[in-house]
PDB file of C-alpha atoms in Angstrom:
ATOM      1  CA  MET W   1      38.765  19.284 -55.543  1.00  0.00           C
ATOM      2  CA  ASP W   2      39.030  18.587 -51.976  1.00  0.00           C
ATOM      3  CA  LYS W   3      41.631  15.694 -51.856  1.00  0.00           C
ATOM      4  CA  PRO W   4      44.510  14.640 -54.067  1.00  0.00           C
ATOM      5  CA  VAL W   5      43.944  12.231 -57.100  1.00  0.00           C
ATOM      6  CA  ILE W   6      46.539  10.052 -58.700  1.00  0.00           C
ATOM      7  CA  THR W   7      46.099   8.710 -62.121  1.00  0.00           C
ATOM      8  CA  GLY W   8      49.028   6.946 -63.496  1.00  0.00           C
ATOM      9  CA  ASN W   9      52.046   9.107 -63.610  1.00  0.00           C
ATOM     10  CA  THR W  10      50.017  12.166 -62.486  1.00  0.00           C
ATOM     11  CA  MET W  11      48.960  13.691 -59.324  1.00  0.00           C
ATOM     12  CA  ILE W  12      46.447  16.602 -58.942  1.00  0.00           C
ATOM     13  CA  VAL W  13      46.173  18.338 -55.655  1.00  0.00           C
ATOM     14  CA  PRO W  14      44.261  21.066 -54.273  1.00  0.00           C
ATOM     15  CA  SER W  15      46.061  24.300 -53.421  1.00  0.00           C
ATOM     16  CA  ASP W  16      46.902  23.257 -49.881  1.00  0.00           C
ATOM     17  CA  GLN W  17      50.526  22.823 -48.359  1.00  0.00           C
ATOM     18  CA  GLU W  18      49.011  20.192 -46.234  1.00  0.00           C
ATOM     19  CA  TYR W  19      49.450  17.888 -49.127  1.00  0.00           C
ATOM     20  CA  LEU W  20      52.981  18.251 -49.834  1.00  0.00           C
ATOM     21  CA  ALA W  21      54.217  15.225 -48.020  1.00  0.00           C
ATOM     22  CA  ASP W  22      51.549  13.254 -50.159  1.00  0.00           C
ATOM     23  CA  ILE W  23      53.118  14.671 -53.175  1.00  0.00           C
ATOM     24  CA  ASP W  24      56.547  13.918 -51.986  1.00  0.00           C
ATOM     25  CA  ALA W  25      55.627  10.253 -51.328  1.00  0.00           C
ATOM     26  CA  PHE W  26      53.955   9.865 -54.811  1.00  0.00           C
ATOM     27  CA  LEU W  27      57.120  11.333 -56.110  1.00  0.00           C
ATOM     28  CA  GLU W  28      59.622   9.191 -54.365  1.00  0.00           C
ATOM     29  CA  ALA W  29      57.878   6.247 -54.812  1.00  0.00           C
ATOM     30  CA  THR W  30      57.928   6.657 -58.650  1.00  0.00           C
ATOM     31  CA  LEU W  31      61.419   7.771 -58.896  1.00  0.00           C
ATOM     32  CA  ARG W  32      62.774   4.565 -56.729  1.00  0.00           C
ATOM     33  CA  GLY W  33      60.359   2.717 -59.241  1.00  0.00           C
ATOM     34  CA  TYR W  34      62.867   4.291 -62.139  1.00  0.00           C
ATOM     35  CA  ASP W  35      66.256   3.126 -60.034  1.00  0.00           C
ATOM     36  CA  ALA W  36      66.991   6.670 -59.479  1.00  0.00           C
ATOM     37  CA  ASP W  37      69.657   7.045 -56.682  1.00  0.00           C
ATOM     38  CA  GLU W  38      69.153   8.603 -53.209  1.00  0.00           C
ATOM     39  CA  SER W  39      71.023  11.705 -54.123  1.00  0.00           C
ATOM     40  CA  VAL W  40      69.019  12.175 -57.350  1.00  0.00           C
ATOM     41  CA  VAL W  41      65.832  11.455 -55.667  1.00  0.00           C
ATOM     42  CA  ALA W  42      66.374  14.041 -53.101  1.00  0.00           C
ATOM     43  CA  ASP W  43      67.360  16.754 -55.668  1.00  0.00           C
ATOM     44  CA  ILE W  44      64.165  16.208 -57.468  1.00  0.00           C
ATOM     45  CA  ALA W  45      62.042  15.994 -54.324  1.00  0.00           C
ATOM     46  CA  ILE W  46      63.383  19.435 -53.157  1.00  0.00           C
ATOM     47  CA  SER W  47      62.713  20.947 -56.825  1.00  0.00           C
ATOM     48  CA  VAL W  48      59.458  19.628 -56.846  1.00  0.00           C
ATOM     49  CA  SER W  49      58.513  20.802 -53.286  1.00  0.00           C
ATOM     50  CA  GLU W  50      59.844  24.444 -54.445  1.00  0.00           C
ATOM     51  CA  LEU W  51      57.670  24.374 -57.790  1.00  0.00           C
ATOM     52  CA  VAL W  52      54.553  22.904 -55.870  1.00  0.00           C
ATOM     53  CA  ILE W  53      54.747  25.592 -53.202  1.00  0.00           C
ATOM     54  CA  ASN W  54      55.170  28.333 -55.683  1.00  0.00           C
ATOM     55  CA  ALA W  55      52.361  26.941 -57.812  1.00  0.00           C
ATOM     56  CA  MET W  56      50.000  26.854 -54.594  1.00  0.00           C
ATOM     57  CA  LEU W  57      50.974  30.397 -53.141  1.00  0.00           C
ATOM     58  CA  HIS W  58      51.932  32.567 -55.980  1.00  0.00           C
ATOM     59  CA  GLY W  59      50.282  30.813 -59.031  1.00  0.00           C
ATOM     60  CA  ASN W  60      46.846  29.599 -57.397  1.00  0.00           C
ATOM     61  CA  LYS W  61      46.960  32.362 -54.667  1.00  0.00           C
ATOM     62  CA  SER W  62      46.066  29.403 -52.132  1.00  0.00           C
ATOM     63  CA  SER W  63      42.491  29.442 -53.696  1.00  0.00           C
ATOM     64  CA  PRO W  64      40.613  25.946 -52.718  1.00  0.00           C
ATOM     65  CA  ASP W  65      38.878  25.975 -56.299  1.00  0.00           C
ATOM     66  CA  LYS W  66      42.271  25.631 -57.884  1.00  0.00           C
ATOM     67  CA  SER W  67      44.543  22.609 -58.084  1.00  0.00           C
ATOM     68  CA  VAL W  68      48.351  21.936 -58.977  1.00  0.00           C
ATOM     69  CA  THR W  69      49.239  18.939 -61.428  1.00  0.00           C
ATOM     70  CA  VAL W  70      52.418  17.078 -60.939  1.00  0.00           C
ATOM     71  CA  THR W  71      53.399  14.805 -63.970  1.00  0.00           C
ATOM     72  CA  ILE W  72      56.517  12.499 -63.939  1.00  0.00           C
ATOM     73  CA  ASN W  73      57.885  10.722 -66.889  1.00  0.00           C
ATOM     74  CA  LYS W  74      61.365   8.974 -67.669  1.00  0.00           C
ATOM     75  CA  VAL W  75      62.523  10.200 -71.002  1.00  0.00           C
ATOM     76  CA  ASN W  76      65.933   8.815 -72.324  1.00  0.00           C
ATOM     77  CA  GLY W  77      67.708   8.290 -69.115  1.00  0.00           C
ATOM     78  CA  SER W  78      66.436  11.445 -67.606  1.00  0.00           C
ATOM     79  CA  ILE W  79      63.600  12.154 -65.177  1.00  0.00           C
ATOM     80  CA  ARG W  80      61.294  15.040 -66.815  1.00  0.00           C
ATOM     81  CA  ILE W  81      58.560  16.475 -64.367  1.00  0.00           C
ATOM     82  CA  THR W  82      56.002  19.158 -65.074  1.00  0.00           C
ATOM     83  CA  VAL W  83      54.293  20.947 -62.402  1.00  0.00           C
ATOM     84  CA  SER W  84      51.544  23.296 -63.545  1.00  0.00           C
ATOM     85  CA  ASP W  85      49.047  25.670 -61.674  1.00  0.00           C
ATOM     86  CA  GLU W  86      45.904  27.525 -62.719  1.00  0.00           C
ATOM     87  CA  GLY W  87      46.976  31.129 -61.687  1.00  0.00           C
ATOM     88  CA  SER W  88      47.212  34.134 -63.970  1.00  0.00           C
ATOM     89  CA  GLY W  89      51.035  33.656 -64.739  1.00  0.00           C
ATOM     90  CA  PHE W  90      54.096  35.709 -63.761  1.00  0.00           C
ATOM     91  CA  ASP W  91      57.194  37.205 -65.612  1.00  0.00           C
ATOM     92  CA  PRO W  92      60.281  34.783 -64.738  1.00  0.00           C
ATOM     93  CA  GLU W  93      62.580  37.654 -65.346  1.00  0.00           C
ATOM     94  CA  SER W  94      60.981  39.476 -62.694  1.00  0.00           C
ATOM     95  CA  ILE W  95      62.502  37.129 -59.867  1.00  0.00           C
ATOM     96  CA  GLU W  96      65.279  38.768 -57.769  1.00  0.00           C
ATOM     97  CA  ASP W  97      68.864  37.288 -57.536  1.00  0.00           C
ATOM     98  CA  PRO W  98      68.869  35.784 -54.088  1.00  0.00           C
ATOM     99  CA  LEU W  99      72.627  35.800 -54.090  1.00  0.00           C
ATOM    100  CA  ALA W 100      72.765  39.633 -54.183  1.00  0.00           C
ATOM    101  CA  GLN W 101      73.939  41.165 -50.922  1.00  0.00           C
ATOM    102  CA  GLU W 102      70.637  42.884 -50.254  1.00  0.00           C
ATOM    103  CA  ASN W 103      68.869  39.814 -50.747  1.00  0.00           C
ATOM    104  CA  LEU W 104      71.019  37.069 -48.746  1.00  0.00           C
ATOM    105  CA  LEU W 105      69.009  37.256 -45.640  1.00  0.00           C
ATOM    106  CA  LYS W 106      65.778  37.363 -47.142  1.00  0.00           C
ATOM    107  CA  GLU W 107      63.448  34.562 -45.799  1.00  0.00           C
ATOM    108  CA  VAL W 108      61.881  33.808 -49.300  1.00  0.00           C
ATOM    109  CA  GLY W 109      62.813  34.171 -52.948  1.00  0.00           C
ATOM    110  CA  ARG W 110      65.201  31.170 -53.429  1.00  0.00           C
ATOM    111  CA  GLY W 111      63.013  28.590 -54.843  1.00  0.00           C
ATOM    112  CA  VAL W 112      63.370  29.149 -58.376  1.00  0.00           C
ATOM    113  CA  PHE W 113      67.249  29.613 -57.893  1.00  0.00           C
ATOM    114  CA  VAL W 114      67.606  26.325 -55.965  1.00  0.00           C
ATOM    115  CA  VAL W 115      65.641  24.245 -58.583  1.00  0.00           C
ATOM    116  CA  ARG W 116      67.788  25.665 -61.381  1.00  0.00           C
ATOM    117  CA  SER W 117      70.906  24.783 -59.316  1.00  0.00           C
ATOM    118  CA  LEU W 118      69.967  21.173 -58.884  1.00  0.00           C
ATOM    119  CA  MET W 119      68.290  20.351 -62.162  1.00  0.00           C
ATOM    120  CA  ASP W 120      69.823  19.963 -65.368  1.00  0.00           C
ATOM    121  CA  GLU W 121      67.338  21.881 -67.361  1.00  0.00           C
ATOM    122  CA  MET W 122      64.330  23.884 -66.252  1.00  0.00           C
ATOM    123  CA  ASP W 123      61.774  25.530 -68.527  1.00  0.00           C
ATOM    124  CA  ILE W 124      59.029  28.055 -67.429  1.00  0.00           C
ATOM    125  CA  LYS W 125      55.974  28.598 -69.623  1.00  0.00           C
ATOM    126  CA  SER W 126      53.773  31.349 -68.082  1.00  0.00           C
ATOM    127  CA  THR W 127      50.526  32.605 -69.719  1.00  0.00           C
ATOM    128  CA  PRO W 128      47.523  34.400 -68.265  1.00  0.00           C
ATOM    129  CA  HIS W 129      45.825  30.994 -67.816  1.00  0.00           C
ATOM    130  CA  GLY W 130      48.552  29.397 -65.649  1.00  0.00           C
ATOM    131  CA  THR W 131      52.103  28.627 -65.428  1.00  0.00           C
ATOM    132  CA  THR W 132      53.893  25.049 -66.442  1.00  0.00           C
ATOM    133  CA  VAL W 133      57.470  24.540 -65.143  1.00  0.00           C
ATOM    134  CA  THR W 134      59.355  21.656 -66.676  1.00  0.00           C
ATOM    135  CA  ILE W 135      62.325  20.229 -65.069  1.00  0.00           C
ATOM    136  CA  SER W 136      64.812  17.302 -65.884  1.00  0.00           C
ATOM    137  CA  LYS W 137      67.720  15.384 -64.451  1.00  0.00           C
ATOM    138  CA  ALA W 138      69.747  12.250 -65.653  1.00  0.00           C
ATOM    139  CA  ILE W 139      69.407   9.441 -63.516  1.00  0.00           C
TER     140      ILE W 139
ATOM    141  CA  MET M   1      58.997  16.214 -40.138  1.00  0.00           C
ATOM    142  CA  LYS M   2      59.329  15.295 -36.320  1.00  0.00           C
ATOM    143  CA  LEU M   3      60.677  17.914 -33.786  1.00  0.00           C
ATOM    144  CA  SER M   4      62.351  17.225 -30.333  1.00  0.00           C
ATOM    145  CA  ASP M   5      64.204  19.754 -28.135  1.00  0.00           C
ATOM    146  CA  HIS M   6      66.349  19.838 -24.977  1.00  0.00           C
ATOM    147  CA  GLU M   7      68.693  22.026 -23.213  1.00  0.00           C
ATOM    148  CA  LYS M   8      72.281  21.540 -22.630  1.00  0.00           C
ATOM    149  CA  ASP M   9      74.406  23.913 -20.313  1.00  0.00           C
ATOM    150  CA  GLY M  10      71.441  26.418 -20.985  1.00  0.00           C
ATOM    151  CA  ILE M  11      71.647  26.182 -24.451  1.00  0.00           C
ATOM    152  CA  VAL M  12      68.498  25.107 -26.603  1.00  0.00           C
ATOM    153  CA  VAL M  13      69.055  22.329 -28.801  1.00  0.00           C
ATOM    154  CA  LEU M  14      66.451  21.538 -31.657  1.00  0.00           C
ATOM    155  CA  GLU M  15      66.605  18.249 -33.339  1.00  0.00           C
ATOM    156  CA  PRO M  16      64.247  18.220 -36.478  1.00  0.00           C
ATOM    157  CA  LYS M  17      63.938  14.741 -38.088  1.00  0.00           C
ATOM    158  CA  GLY M  18      62.738  13.998 -41.599  1.00  0.00           C
ATOM    159  CA  LYS M  19      62.379  16.424 -44.504  1.00  0.00           C
ATOM    160  CA  ILE M  20      61.719  20.397 -43.783  1.00  0.00           C
ATOM    161  CA  MET M  21      59.693  21.253 -47.016  1.00  0.00           C
ATOM    162  CA  GLY M  22      56.985  23.577 -45.948  1.00  0.00           C
ATOM    163  CA  GLY M  23      53.571  23.372 -44.826  1.00  0.00           C
ATOM    164  CA  PRO M  24      52.567  21.987 -41.220  1.00  0.00           C
ATOM    165  CA  ASP M  25      55.758  20.412 -40.644  1.00  0.00           C
ATOM    166  CA  ALA M  26      57.889  23.788 -41.312  1.00  0.00           C
ATOM    167  CA  SER M  27      55.355  25.606 -39.193  1.00  0.00           C
ATOM    168  CA  LEU M  28      56.230  23.126 -36.346  1.00  0.00           C
ATOM    169  CA  LEU M  29      59.953  24.214 -36.528  1.00  0.00           C
ATOM    170  CA  HIS M  30      59.160  27.940 -36.857  1.00  0.00           C
ATOM    171  CA  ASP M  31      56.796  27.713 -33.917  1.00  0.00           C
ATOM    172  CA  LYS M  32      59.251  26.037 -31.342  1.00  0.00           C
ATOM    173  CA  LEU M  33      62.034  28.327 -32.293  1.00  0.00           C
ATOM    174  CA  TYR M  34      59.877  31.109 -31.711  1.00  0.00           C
ATOM    175  CA  GLU M  35      58.466  29.857 -28.597  1.00  0.00           C
ATOM    176  CA  PHE M  36      61.878  29.597 -26.922  1.00  0.00           C
ATOM    177  CA  ILE M  37      63.076  32.884 -28.299  1.00  0.00           C
ATOM    178  CA  GLY M  38      59.592  34.248 -26.680  1.00  0.00           C
ATOM    179  CA  GLN M  39      60.939  32.590 -23.327  1.00  0.00           C
ATOM    180  CA  GLY M  40      64.212  34.878 -23.504  1.00  0.00           C
ATOM    181  CA  LYS M  41      66.288  31.729 -24.431  1.00  0.00           C
ATOM    182  CA  LYS M  42      68.823  33.342 -26.937  1.00  0.00           C
ATOM    183  CA  LYS M  43      71.310  30.676 -27.453  1.00  0.00           C
ATOM    184  CA  VAL M  44      69.997  28.114 -30.084  1.00  0.00           C
ATOM    185  CA  ILE M  45      71.598  25.084 -31.910  1.00  0.00           C
ATOM    186  CA  ILE M  46      69.712  23.355 -34.589  1.00  0.00           C
ATOM    187  CA  ASP M  47      71.030  19.930 -34.778  1.00  0.00           C
ATOM    188  CA  LEU M  48      70.580  18.620 -38.598  1.00  0.00           C
ATOM    189  CA  SER M  49      71.977  15.234 -38.460  1.00  0.00           C
ATOM    190  CA  LYS M  50      68.587  13.618 -39.002  1.00  0.00           C
ATOM    191  CA  VAL M  51      67.186  15.993 -41.351  1.00  0.00           C
ATOM    192  CA  ASP M  52      67.092  14.273 -44.810  1.00  0.00           C
ATOM    193  CA  TRP M  53      66.683  17.336 -46.752  1.00  0.00           C
ATOM    194  CA  MET M  54      65.330  20.806 -46.400  1.00  0.00           C
ATOM    195  CA  ASN M  55      64.010  23.284 -49.605  1.00  0.00           C
ATOM    196  CA  SER M  56      64.112  27.098 -49.300  1.00  0.00           C
ATOM    197  CA  THR M  57      61.154  27.040 -46.870  1.00  0.00           C
ATOM    198  CA  GLY M  58      63.419  25.427 -44.369  1.00  0.00           C
ATOM    199  CA  LEU M  59      66.354  27.594 -45.339  1.00  0.00           C
ATOM    200  CA  GLY M  60      63.991  30.644 -44.821  1.00  0.00           C
ATOM    201  CA  ILE M  61      63.218  29.416 -41.287  1.00  0.00           C
ATOM    202  CA  LEU M  62      66.602  29.198 -40.475  1.00  0.00           C
ATOM    203  CA  ILE M  63      67.367  32.653 -41.436  1.00  0.00           C
ATOM    204  CA  SER M  64      64.132  33.938 -39.690  1.00  0.00           C
ATOM    205  CA  GLY M  65      65.668  32.455 -36.422  1.00  0.00           C
ATOM    206  CA  TYR M  66      68.984  33.459 -37.138  1.00  0.00           C
ATOM    207  CA  THR M  67      68.162  37.250 -37.738  1.00  0.00           C
ATOM    208  CA  THR M  68      65.480  37.423 -34.753  1.00  0.00           C
ATOM    209  CA  LEU M  69      68.269  36.035 -32.345  1.00  0.00           C
ATOM    210  CA  ARG M  70      70.995  38.276 -33.642  1.00  0.00           C
ATOM    211  CA  ASN M  71      68.834  41.199 -33.198  1.00  0.00           C
ATOM    212  CA  ASN M  72      68.177  40.235 -29.742  1.00  0.00           C
ATOM    213  CA  GLU M  73      71.775  39.629 -28.707  1.00  0.00           C
ATOM    214  CA  GLY M  74      71.273  36.049 -29.060  1.00  0.00           C
ATOM    215  CA  GLU M  75      72.647  33.389 -31.784  1.00  0.00           C
ATOM    216  CA  LEU M  76      71.442  30.576 -33.625  1.00  0.00           C
ATOM    217  CA  LYS M  77      74.282  27.943 -34.746  1.00  0.00           C
ATOM    218  CA  LEU M  78      74.059  24.916 -36.740  1.00  0.00           C
ATOM    219  CA  ALA M  79      75.483  21.398 -35.874  1.00  0.00           C
ATOM    220  CA  ASN M  80      75.759  18.270 -37.929  1.00  0.00           C
ATOM    221  CA  VAL M  81      75.011  19.720 -41.112  1.00  0.00           C
ATOM    222  CA  THR M  82      74.407  16.894 -43.683  1.00  0.00           C
ATOM    223  CA  GLU M  83      76.062  16.792 -47.216  1.00  0.00           C
ATOM    224  CA  LYS M  84      72.728  17.619 -48.991  1.00  0.00           C
ATOM    225  CA  ILE M  85      72.121  20.627 -46.765  1.00  0.00           C
ATOM    226  CA  GLN M  86      75.416  21.580 -46.792  1.00  0.00           C
ATOM    227  CA  SER M  87      75.288  21.593 -50.725  1.00  0.00           C
ATOM    228  CA  LEU M  88      71.894  23.850 -50.494  1.00  0.00           C
ATOM    229  CA  LEU M  89      73.695  26.229 -48.092  1.00  0.00           C
ATOM    230  CA  THR M  90      76.693  26.539 -50.453  1.00  0.00           C
ATOM    231  CA  ILE M  91      74.581  27.313 -53.525  1.00  0.00           C
ATOM    232  CA  THR M  92      72.632  29.709 -51.876  1.00  0.00           C
ATOM    233  CA  LYS M  93      75.664  31.456 -50.180  1.00  0.00           C
ATOM    234  CA  LEU M  94      74.237  31.095 -46.700  1.00  0.00           C
ATOM    235  CA  ILE M  95      77.396  29.096 -45.732  1.00  0.00           C
ATOM    236  CA  MET M  96      78.958  32.620 -45.199  1.00  0.00           C
ATOM    237  CA  VAL M  97      75.904  33.216 -42.860  1.00  0.00           C
ATOM    238  CA  PHE M  98      75.744  30.599 -40.357  1.00  0.00           C
ATOM    239  CA  GLU M  99      77.989  29.230 -38.133  1.00  0.00           C
ATOM    240  CA  ALA M 100      78.186  25.207 -38.524  1.00  0.00           C
ATOM    241  CA  HIS M 101      79.761  22.748 -36.036  1.00  0.00           C
ATOM    242  CA  ASP M 102      80.596  19.035 -36.540  1.00  0.00           C
ATOM    243  CA  SER M 103      78.557  17.927 -33.289  1.00  0.00           C
ATOM    244  CA  VAL M 104      76.297  19.547 -30.800  1.00  0.00           C
ATOM    245  CA  ASP M 105      79.064  19.254 -28.178  1.00  0.00           C
ATOM    246  CA  ALA M 106      81.298  21.600 -30.534  1.00  0.00           C
ATOM    247  CA  ALA M 107      78.432  24.010 -30.884  1.00  0.00           C
ATOM    248  CA  VAL M 108      77.841  24.233 -27.155  1.00  0.00           C
ATOM    249  CA  LYS M 109      81.525  24.651 -26.395  1.00  0.00           C
ATOM    250  CA  SER M 110      81.380  27.643 -29.211  1.00  0.00           C
ATOM    251  CA  PHE M 111      79.005  29.760 -26.991  1.00  0.00           C
ATOM    252  CA  LYS M 112      81.222  29.827 -24.076  1.00  0.00           C
TER     253      LYS M 112
END
């Protein structure tokens, strides 16, 4: 895959952060179609950007042969979004606490913590064939 | 994201605009910040008034600039932190790290 593809409420992008702005545009347009307020839109946009960057860098290791899939749904008054990669999985328990004093000034390692803080729910399913993170937030 | 800059009383003021989410946009802020640091300019203010939101990549750039300047007897301060970014700084406890001011003028005065 050499460029993003949108099919309905799903966007598939190559593992290149150049496409972050395209994903954000797709996401925000979809959310506004659901009448989500601006603060909620921003929280979800921040969270999806975190998950997509993790999927590209840590999941797919920036491989041009692997893609990231983002799917948006409205379910019972909540927005539910899944972000999937084609990597080899990871142990969610291995993520360090970014609030620990020794980690406070680290430049990386806050993404999952930020998503957990901004979203109502977050579920990580990681296997040797890829990781899928599902987040949801009421609108 | 777009980025402009100017100097006020010898202090560098960076003005990012839009969203700081990673990729080429984030590199722009990082590279400009380090361009000034490389020129020996050690007093920097980042005016966040026109930033819609940032993610942890943006926070990482702020931390990188903060620690680099601090290690070189300089200082990075924030001005006009928006509600959304304030919230992010609070949940990550970085609110305790950065000195933030209500305006660029106030931030400039604080350097004296």
